[in-house]
Coordinates of C-alpha atoms in Angstrom, one line a residue:
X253 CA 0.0 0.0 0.0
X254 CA 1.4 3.5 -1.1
X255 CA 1.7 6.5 1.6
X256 CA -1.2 8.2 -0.4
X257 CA -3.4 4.9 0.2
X258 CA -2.8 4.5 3.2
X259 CA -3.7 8.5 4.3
X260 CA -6.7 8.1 2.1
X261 CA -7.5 4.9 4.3
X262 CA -6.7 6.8 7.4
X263 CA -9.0 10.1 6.7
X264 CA -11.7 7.4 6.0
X265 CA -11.2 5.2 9.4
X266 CA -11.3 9.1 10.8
X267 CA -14.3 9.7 9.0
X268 CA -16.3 7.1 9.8
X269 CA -15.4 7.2 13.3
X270 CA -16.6 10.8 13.4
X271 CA -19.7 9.8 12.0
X272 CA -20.3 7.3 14.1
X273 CA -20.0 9.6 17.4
X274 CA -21.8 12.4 15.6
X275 CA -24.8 9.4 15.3
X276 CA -24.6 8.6 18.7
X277 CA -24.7 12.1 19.8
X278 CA -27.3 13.2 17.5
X279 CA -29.3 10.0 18.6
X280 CA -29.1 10.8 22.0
X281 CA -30.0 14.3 21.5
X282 CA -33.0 14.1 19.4
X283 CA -34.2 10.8 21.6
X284 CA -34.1 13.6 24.6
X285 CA -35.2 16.1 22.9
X286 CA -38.4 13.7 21.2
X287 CA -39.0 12.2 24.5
X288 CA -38.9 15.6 26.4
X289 CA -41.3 17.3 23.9
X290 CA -43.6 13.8 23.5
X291 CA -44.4 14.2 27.4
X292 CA -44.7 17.6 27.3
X293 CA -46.8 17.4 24.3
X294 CA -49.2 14.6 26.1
X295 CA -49.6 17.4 28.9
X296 CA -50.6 19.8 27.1
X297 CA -53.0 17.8 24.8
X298 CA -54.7 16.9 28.0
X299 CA -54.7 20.2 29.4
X300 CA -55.6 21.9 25.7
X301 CA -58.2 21.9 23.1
X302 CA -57.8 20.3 19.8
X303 CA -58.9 23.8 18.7
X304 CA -56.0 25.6 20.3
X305 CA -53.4 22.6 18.6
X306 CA -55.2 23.5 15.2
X307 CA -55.2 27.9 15.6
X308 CA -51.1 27.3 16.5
X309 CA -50.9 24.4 13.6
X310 CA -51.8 27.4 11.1
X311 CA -49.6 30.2 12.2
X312 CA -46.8 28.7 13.2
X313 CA -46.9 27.4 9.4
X314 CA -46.8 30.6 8.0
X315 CA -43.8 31.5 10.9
X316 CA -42.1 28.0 9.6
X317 CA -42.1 29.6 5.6
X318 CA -40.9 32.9 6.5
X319 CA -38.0 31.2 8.6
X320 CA -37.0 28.8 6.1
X321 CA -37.1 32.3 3.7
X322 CA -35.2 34.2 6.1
X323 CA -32.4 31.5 6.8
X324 CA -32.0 30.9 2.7
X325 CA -30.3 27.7 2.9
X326 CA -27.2 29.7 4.0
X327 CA -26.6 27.6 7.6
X328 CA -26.8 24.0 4.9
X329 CA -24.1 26.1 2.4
X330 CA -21.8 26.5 6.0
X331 CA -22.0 23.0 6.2
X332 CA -21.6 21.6 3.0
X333 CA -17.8 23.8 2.3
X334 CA -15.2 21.5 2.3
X335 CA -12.9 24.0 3.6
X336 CA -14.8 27.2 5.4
X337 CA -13.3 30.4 5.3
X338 CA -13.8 33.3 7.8
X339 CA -14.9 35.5 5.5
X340 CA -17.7 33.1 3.9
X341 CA -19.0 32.3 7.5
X342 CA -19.2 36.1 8.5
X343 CA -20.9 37.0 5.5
X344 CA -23.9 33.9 5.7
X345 CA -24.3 35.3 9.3
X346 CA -25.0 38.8 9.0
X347 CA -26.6 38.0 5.1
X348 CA -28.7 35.7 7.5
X349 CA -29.8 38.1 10.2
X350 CA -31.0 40.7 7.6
X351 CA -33.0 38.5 5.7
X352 CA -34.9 37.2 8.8
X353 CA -35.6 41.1 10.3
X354 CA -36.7 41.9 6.5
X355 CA -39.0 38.8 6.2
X356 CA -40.6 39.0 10.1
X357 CA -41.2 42.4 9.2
X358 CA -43.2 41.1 6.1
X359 CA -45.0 38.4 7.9
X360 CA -46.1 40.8 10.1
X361 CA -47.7 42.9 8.4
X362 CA -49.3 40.2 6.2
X363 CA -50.7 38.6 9.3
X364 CA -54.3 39.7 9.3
X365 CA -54.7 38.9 5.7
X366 CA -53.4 35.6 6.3
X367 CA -56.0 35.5 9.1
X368 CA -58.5 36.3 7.0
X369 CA -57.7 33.9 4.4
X370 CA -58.0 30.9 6.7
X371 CA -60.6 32.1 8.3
X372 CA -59.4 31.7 11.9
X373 CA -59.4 34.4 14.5
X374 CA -56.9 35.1 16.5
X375 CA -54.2 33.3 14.0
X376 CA -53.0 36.7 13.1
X377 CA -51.8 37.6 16.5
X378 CA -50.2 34.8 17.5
X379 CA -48.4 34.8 14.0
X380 CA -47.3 38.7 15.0
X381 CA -45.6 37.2 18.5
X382 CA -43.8 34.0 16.5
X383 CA -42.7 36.1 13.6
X384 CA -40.4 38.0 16.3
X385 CA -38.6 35.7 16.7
X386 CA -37.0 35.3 13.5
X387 CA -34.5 37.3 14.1
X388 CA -33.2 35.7 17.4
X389 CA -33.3 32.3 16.0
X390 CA -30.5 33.5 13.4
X391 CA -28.6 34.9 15.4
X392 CA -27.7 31.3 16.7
X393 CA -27.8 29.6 12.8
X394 CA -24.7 29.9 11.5
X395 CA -23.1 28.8 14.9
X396 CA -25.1 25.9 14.8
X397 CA -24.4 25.3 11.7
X398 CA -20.4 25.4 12.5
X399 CA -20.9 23.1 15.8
X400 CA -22.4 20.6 13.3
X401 CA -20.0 20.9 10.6
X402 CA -16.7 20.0 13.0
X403 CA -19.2 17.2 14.5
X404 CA -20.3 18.9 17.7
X405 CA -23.4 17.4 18.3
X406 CA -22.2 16.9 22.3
X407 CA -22.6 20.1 22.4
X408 CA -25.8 20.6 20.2
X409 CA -27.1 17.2 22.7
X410 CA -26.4 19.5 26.1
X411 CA -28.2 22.5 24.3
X412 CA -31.2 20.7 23.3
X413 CA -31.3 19.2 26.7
X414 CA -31.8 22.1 28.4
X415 CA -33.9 24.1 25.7
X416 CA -36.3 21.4 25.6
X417 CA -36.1 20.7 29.4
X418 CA -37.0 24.4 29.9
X419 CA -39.2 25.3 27.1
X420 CA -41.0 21.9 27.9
X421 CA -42.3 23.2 31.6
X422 CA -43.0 26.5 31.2
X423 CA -45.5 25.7 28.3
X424 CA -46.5 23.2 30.7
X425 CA -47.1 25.7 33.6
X426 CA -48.7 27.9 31.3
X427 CA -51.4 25.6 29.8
X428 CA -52.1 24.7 33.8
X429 CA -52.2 28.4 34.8
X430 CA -54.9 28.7 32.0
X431 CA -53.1 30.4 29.2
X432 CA -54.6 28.7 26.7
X433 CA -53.1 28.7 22.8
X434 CA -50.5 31.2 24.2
X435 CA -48.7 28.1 26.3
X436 CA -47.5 27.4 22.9
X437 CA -46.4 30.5 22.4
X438 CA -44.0 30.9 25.8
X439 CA -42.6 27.1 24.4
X440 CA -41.8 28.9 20.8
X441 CA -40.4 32.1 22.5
X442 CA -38.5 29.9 24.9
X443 CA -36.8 27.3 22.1
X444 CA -35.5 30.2 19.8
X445 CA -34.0 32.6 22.5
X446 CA -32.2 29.9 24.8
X447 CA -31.0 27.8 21.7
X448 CA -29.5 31.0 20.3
X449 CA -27.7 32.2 23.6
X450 CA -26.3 28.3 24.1
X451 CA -25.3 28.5 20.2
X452 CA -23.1 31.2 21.0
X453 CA -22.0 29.6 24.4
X454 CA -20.8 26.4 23.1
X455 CA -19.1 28.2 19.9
X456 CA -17.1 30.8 21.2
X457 CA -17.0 32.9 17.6
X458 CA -17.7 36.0 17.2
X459 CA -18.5 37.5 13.5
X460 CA -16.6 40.5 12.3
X461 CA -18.0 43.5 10.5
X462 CA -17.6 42.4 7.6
X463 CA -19.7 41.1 4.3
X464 CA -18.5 40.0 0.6
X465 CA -21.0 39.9 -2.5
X466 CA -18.7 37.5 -4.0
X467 CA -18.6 35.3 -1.3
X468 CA -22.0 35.6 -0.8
X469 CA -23.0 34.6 -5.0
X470 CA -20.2 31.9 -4.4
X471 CA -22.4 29.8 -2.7
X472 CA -26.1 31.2 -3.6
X473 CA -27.3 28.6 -6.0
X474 CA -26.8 25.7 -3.4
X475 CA -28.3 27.7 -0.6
X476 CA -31.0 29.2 -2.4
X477 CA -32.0 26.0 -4.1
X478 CA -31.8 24.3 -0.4
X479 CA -34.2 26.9 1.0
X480 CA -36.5 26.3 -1.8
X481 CA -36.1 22.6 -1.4
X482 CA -36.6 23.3 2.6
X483 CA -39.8 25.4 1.7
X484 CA -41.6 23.0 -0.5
X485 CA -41.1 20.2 1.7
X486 CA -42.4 22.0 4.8
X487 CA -45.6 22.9 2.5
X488 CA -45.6 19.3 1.1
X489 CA -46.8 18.4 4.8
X490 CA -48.5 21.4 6.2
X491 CA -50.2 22.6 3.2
X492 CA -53.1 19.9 4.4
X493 CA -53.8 22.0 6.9
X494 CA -54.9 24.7 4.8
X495 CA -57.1 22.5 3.1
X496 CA -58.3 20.7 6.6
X497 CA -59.2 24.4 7.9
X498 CA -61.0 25.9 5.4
X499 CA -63.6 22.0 5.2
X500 CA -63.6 21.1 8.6
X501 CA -62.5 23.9 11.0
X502 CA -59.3 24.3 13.5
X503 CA -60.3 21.1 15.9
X504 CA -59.5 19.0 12.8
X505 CA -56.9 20.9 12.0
X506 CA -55.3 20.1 15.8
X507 CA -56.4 15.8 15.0
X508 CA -54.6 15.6 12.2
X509 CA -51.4 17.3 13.6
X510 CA -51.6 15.2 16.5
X511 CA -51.3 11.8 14.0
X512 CA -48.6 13.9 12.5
X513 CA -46.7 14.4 15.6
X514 CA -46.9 11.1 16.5
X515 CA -45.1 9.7 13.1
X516 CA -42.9 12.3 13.2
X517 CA -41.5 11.5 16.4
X518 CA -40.3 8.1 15.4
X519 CA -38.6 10.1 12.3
X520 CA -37.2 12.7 14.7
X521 CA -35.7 10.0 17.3
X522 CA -33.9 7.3 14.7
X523 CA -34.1 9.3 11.4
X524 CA -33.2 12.9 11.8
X525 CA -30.0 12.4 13.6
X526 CA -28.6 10.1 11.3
X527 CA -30.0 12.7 7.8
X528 CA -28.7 15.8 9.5
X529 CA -25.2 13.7 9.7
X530 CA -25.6 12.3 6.3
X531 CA -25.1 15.6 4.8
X532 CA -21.6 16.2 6.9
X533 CA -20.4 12.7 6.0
X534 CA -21.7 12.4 2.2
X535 CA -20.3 16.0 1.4
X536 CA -16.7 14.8 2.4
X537 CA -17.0 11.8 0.6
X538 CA -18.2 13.7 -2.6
X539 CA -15.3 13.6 -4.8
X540 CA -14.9 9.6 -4.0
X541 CA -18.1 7.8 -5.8
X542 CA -17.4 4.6 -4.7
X543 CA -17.0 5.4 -1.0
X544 CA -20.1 7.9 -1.4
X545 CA -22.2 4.2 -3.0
X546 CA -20.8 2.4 0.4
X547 CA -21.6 5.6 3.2
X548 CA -25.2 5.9 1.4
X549 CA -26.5 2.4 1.5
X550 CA -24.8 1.7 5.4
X551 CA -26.9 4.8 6.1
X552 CA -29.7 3.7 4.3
X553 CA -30.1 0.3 5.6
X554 CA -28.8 1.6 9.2
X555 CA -32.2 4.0 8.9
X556 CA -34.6 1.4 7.7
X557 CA -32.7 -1.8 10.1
X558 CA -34.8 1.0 13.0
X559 CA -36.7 3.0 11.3
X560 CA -39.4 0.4 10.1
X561 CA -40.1 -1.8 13.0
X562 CA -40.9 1.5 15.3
X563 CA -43.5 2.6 12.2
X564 CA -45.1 -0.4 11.4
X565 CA -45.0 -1.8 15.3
X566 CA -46.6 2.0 16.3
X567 CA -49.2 1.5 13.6
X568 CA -50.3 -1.8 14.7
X569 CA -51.2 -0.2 18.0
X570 CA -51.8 3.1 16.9
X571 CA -55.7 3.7 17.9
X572 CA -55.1 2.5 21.7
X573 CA -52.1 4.0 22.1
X574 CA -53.4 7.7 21.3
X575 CA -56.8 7.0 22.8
X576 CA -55.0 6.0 26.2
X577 CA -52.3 8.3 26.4
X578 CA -54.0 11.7 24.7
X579 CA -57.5 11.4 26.1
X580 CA -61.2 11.4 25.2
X581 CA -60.9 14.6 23.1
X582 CA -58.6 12.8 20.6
X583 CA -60.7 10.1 19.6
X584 CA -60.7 9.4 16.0
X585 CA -56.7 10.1 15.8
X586 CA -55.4 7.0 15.6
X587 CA -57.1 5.9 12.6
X588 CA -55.7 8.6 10.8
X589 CA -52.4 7.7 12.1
X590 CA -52.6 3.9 11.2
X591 CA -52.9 4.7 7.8
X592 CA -50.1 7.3 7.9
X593 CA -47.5 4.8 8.7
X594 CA -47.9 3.3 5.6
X595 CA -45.7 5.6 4.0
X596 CA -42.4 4.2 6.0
X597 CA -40.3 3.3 2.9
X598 CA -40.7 6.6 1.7
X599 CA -40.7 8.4 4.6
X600 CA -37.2 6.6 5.7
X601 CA -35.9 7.2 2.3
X602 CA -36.1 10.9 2.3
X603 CA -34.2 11.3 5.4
X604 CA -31.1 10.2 3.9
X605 CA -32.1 11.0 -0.2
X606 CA -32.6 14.4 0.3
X607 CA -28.9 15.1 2.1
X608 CA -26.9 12.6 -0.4
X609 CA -28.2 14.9 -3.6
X610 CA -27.5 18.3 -1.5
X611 CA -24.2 16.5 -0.7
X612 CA -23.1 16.2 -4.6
X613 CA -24.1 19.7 -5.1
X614 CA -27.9 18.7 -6.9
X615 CA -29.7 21.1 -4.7
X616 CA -31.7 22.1 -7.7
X617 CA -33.1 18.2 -8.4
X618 CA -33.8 18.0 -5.0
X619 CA -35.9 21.5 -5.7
X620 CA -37.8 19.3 -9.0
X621 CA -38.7 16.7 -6.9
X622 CA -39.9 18.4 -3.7
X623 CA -41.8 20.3 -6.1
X624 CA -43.4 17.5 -7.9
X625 CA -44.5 16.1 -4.6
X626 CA -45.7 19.6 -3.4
X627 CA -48.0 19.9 -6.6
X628 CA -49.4 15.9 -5.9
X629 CA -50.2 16.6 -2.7
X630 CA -52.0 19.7 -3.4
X631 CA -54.2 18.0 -6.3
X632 CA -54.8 14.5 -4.1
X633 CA -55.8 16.4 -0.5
X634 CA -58.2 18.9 -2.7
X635 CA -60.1 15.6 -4.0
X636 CA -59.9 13.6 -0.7
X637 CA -60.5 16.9 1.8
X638 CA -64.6 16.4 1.3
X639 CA -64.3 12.6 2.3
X640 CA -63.3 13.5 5.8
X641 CA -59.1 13.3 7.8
X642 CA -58.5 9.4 7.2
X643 CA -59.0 10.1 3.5
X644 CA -56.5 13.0 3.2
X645 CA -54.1 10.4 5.1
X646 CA -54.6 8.0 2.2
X647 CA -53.8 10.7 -0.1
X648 CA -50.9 11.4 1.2
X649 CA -49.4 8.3 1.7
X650 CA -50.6 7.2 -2.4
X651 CA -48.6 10.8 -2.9
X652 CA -45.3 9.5 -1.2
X653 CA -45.6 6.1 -3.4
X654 CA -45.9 7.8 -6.2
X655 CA -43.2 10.0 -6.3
X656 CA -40.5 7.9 -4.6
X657 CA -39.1 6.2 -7.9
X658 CA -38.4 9.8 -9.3
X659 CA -36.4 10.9 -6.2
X660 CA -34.3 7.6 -6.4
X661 CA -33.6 7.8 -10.0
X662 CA -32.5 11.2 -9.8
X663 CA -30.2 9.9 -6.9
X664 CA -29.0 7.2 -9.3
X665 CA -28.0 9.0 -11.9
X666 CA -26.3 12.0 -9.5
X667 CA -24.0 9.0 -7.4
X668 CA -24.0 6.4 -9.7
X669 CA -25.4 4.1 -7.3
X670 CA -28.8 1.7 -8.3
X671 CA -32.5 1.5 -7.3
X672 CA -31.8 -2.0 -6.9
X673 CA -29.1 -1.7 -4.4
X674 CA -31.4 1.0 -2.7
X675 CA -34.2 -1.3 -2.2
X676 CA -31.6 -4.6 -1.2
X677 CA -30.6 -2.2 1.8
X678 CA -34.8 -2.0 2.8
X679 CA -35.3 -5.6 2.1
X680 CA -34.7 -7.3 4.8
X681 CA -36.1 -4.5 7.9
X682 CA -39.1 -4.2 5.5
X683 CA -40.3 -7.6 5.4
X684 CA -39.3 -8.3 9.2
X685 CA -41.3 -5.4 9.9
X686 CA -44.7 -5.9 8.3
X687 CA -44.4 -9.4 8.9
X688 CA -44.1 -8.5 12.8
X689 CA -46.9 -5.4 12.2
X690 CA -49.2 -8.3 10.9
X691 CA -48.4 -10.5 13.7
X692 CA -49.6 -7.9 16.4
X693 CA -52.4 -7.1 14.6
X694 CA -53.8 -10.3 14.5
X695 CA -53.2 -11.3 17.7
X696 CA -54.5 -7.5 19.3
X697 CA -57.7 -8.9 19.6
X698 CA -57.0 -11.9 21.4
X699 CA -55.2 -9.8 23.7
X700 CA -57.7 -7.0 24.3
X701 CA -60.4 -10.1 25.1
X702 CA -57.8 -10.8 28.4
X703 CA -56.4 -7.7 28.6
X704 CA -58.7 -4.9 28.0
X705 CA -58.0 -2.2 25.8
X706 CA -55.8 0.3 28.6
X707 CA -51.8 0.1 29.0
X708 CA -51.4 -3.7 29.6
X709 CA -52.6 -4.4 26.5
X710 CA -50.2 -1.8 24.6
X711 CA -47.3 -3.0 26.9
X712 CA -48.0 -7.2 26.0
X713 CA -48.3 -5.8 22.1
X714 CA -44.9 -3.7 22.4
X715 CA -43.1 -6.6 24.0
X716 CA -45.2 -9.2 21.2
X717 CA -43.8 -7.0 18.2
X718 CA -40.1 -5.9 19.9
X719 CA -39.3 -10.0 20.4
X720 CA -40.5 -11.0 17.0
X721 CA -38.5 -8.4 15.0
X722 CA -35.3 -9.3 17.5
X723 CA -36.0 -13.2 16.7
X724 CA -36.7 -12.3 12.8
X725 CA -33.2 -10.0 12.9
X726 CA -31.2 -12.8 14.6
X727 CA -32.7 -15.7 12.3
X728 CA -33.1 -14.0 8.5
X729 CA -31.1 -11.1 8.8
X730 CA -28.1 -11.4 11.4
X731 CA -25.2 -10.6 8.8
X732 CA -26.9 -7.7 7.7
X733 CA -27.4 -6.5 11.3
X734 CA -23.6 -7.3 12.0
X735 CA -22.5 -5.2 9.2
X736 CA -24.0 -2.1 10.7
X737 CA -23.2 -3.0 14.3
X738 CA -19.3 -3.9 13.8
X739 CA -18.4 -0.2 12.7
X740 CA -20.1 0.8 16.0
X741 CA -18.3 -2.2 18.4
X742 CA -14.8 -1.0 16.7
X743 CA -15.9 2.7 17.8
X744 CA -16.7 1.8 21.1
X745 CA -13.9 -0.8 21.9
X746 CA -11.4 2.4 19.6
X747 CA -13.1 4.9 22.7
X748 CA -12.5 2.5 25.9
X749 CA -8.4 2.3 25.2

């Protein structure tokens, strides 16, 4: 082996040991973070209306496209440099601060026509209070962009710890005190100001006064093409709520968030950490296709080996769960969210699709798919909205079938890697996971007759489905498991020298 192999060998093992700690950490984070907010979420749903869930649903959709507007894709372009220059991260800060002070000033003085438009009262206020607070959360955006760049999600873990922690109870103590919709609020206000104050604690950088044009046009095509990609995939899955509003009011606004919330809580505990490190990872491996092929399907089949199982196993249980733990006021939520979970293969594949194409600098097909799936969406919710929430679900989840094969032929033909090898990485998890789902199911009614329908039942079910994917895993698929686990074993043994 020449020196040059063996250093290209050695920046690898160093890459993928980074990775690996940056999953960990990122896992650990968001699993706080999910739990944290799930709990704090269960309070409030008891101690809230679905109306007041549905009135915040709205604005803090419009606060969510001016944000994504405001930040334009410049904390992803800090990431994705290879090599990041002083003079490029000053400039994507302050660039970033005045776009958000220019856009909240928009948003707020669109709010009561937005109001209006859905019909709502009292949306345009609380969208006046969220869209203040653009500006503080970039102040903190490029610094957390920089943390995550050099793989400081310890530090990104401790912040959301104690953002969460904090945010979490006084929303809490609000909603008990009688606050109503504005507990939401004091948890938005609260997340943005403390995560930008521990942004700058943990990254002790402070920008100068100083901005380049040319800097700045350097890198505007992939961060303008990542906020428009960030923009139509936040409409892609609020833009039901518009429609939801305007046919059947806020409280099924606030139902069909809660079945939303409840997916995307099993996306933010397994999936997000490892896509948010995808995009760190793939981007250094973006001049070597063949080690790009090998980091995309490990993290592909690493997101489906967990991924699956919690969605399918979640669905399977889906109606008593949310009935038990959410309340009376709820009912009719988990049949919307049992037929949401059929979307796992795409939903898992998007979590690492979407970073591997911003990795190779294809921002702009990541921008023609999102919008493909933005324009199904609209067309399939406006024919299922009159058919009542489980039918808008269905929609959806036909919408995610339908434009999955686009997105991974795109990816093929960016990377070089196959649709084939794609789905061989979701093979295995997949069919261990509906064949455990199925097994559940059937037996859920068995179980209920001894059981009743309250948490015994939903504990005997989670045991049930946990012990047949392990035995499935350990008798079909026990190389495949190994292959992600023995990266992991080396970084653990590599940490306890």
């Amino acid at each position: 082996m020449t020196t040059s192999d063996a250093n290209a060998t050695a920046v690898r093992d160093e890459l993928k040991s980074r990775t690996l700690s940056s999953i960990f950490w990122s896992v650990l984070r968001v699993a706080w973070s999910s739990l944290a907010t799930f709990l704090i979420f269960v309070v409030l749903a008891r101690l809230l209306r679905p109306e007041d869930f549905g009135v915040f649903a709205l604005a803090s959709l419009f606060f969510e496209v001016g944000r994504i507007i405001a930040n334009g894709g410049l904390p992803d372009a800090v990431m994705r440099e290879h090599t990041l220059d002083e003079e490029l991260a000053d400039t994507a800060f302050w660039a970033n601060l005045a776009f958000s002070v220019l856009i909240a000033a928009t948003v707020f003085l669109l709010a009561p026509l937005y109001e209006r438009w859905t019909q709502m009262p009292g949306v345009g206020e609380l969208l006046r209070w969220l869209c203040l607070l653009m500006p503080v959360a970039a102040l903190g955006g490029i610094h957390t962009a920089r943390i995550a760049r050099e793989f400081g999600h310890r530090s990104m873990a401790k912040q959301t710890l104690i953002v969460s922690t904090v945010a979490g109870v006084a929303a809490v103590s609000a909603a008990y005190l009688g606050f109503g919709v504005q507990s939401l609020l004091v948890q938005a206000a609260l997340t943005n100001v403390l995560g930008a104050l521990l942004a700058w604690y943990y990254l002790r950088w402070t920008p100068q006064w100083r901005f380049s044009f040319a800097r700045l046009r350097q890198v505007i095509s992939f961060s303008a093409g990542m906020m428009a990609t960030q923009l139509l995939w936040v409409l892609m899955v609020r833009v039901q709520d518009l429609f939801i509003s305007r046919v059947h009011g806020a409280a099924a606004v606030g139902q069909y968030r809660v079945a939303w919330r409840t997916i995307e809580l099993i996306g933010q505990i397994v999936l997000a950490p490892i896509g948010s490190v995808s995009l760190i990872t793939l981007s250094k491996l973006q001049h070597q296709p063949d080690a790009f092929a090998s980091a995309y399907q490990r993290l592909i089949g690493g997101a489906a080996l967990v991924g699956l199982p919690l969605l399918f196993g979640f669905g399977a249980i889906a109606e008593e769960l949310i009935a038990h733990v959410f309340g009376r006021q709820w009912a009719g939520t988990g049949a919307i969210a049992e037929v949401l979970v059929f979307m796992a293969v795409p939903f898992v594949l998007n979590y690492i699709s979407g970073p591997a194409l911003a990795a190779i600098n294809r921002s702009w097909t990541v921008l023609a798919v999102s919008a493909l799936q933005l324009a199904c969406t609209i067309l399939l919710t406006w024919i299922a909205v009159p058919y009542g929430l489980v039918a808008v679900a269905l929609a959806y989840v036909f919408r995610a079938y339908l434009t999955a094969p686009v997105q991974q032929l795109a990816l093929c033909r960016g990377v070089g890697t196959s649709v084939a090898s794609s789905l061989s990485s979701l093979s295995a998890p997949l069919l261990l996971s509906l064949a455990m789902a199925m097994a559940v199911w059937i037996a859920k009614p068995y179980l209920a007759a001894e059981l009743g329908h309250g948490v015994p039942l939903i504990l005997v079910c989670t045991l049930l489905g946990t012990a047949l994917y392990v035995l499935g895993i350990a008798t079909f698929a026990r190389a495949i498991t190994c292959r992600y686990l023995e990266p992991l074993k080396a970084l653990v043994l590599h940490r306890n020298r």
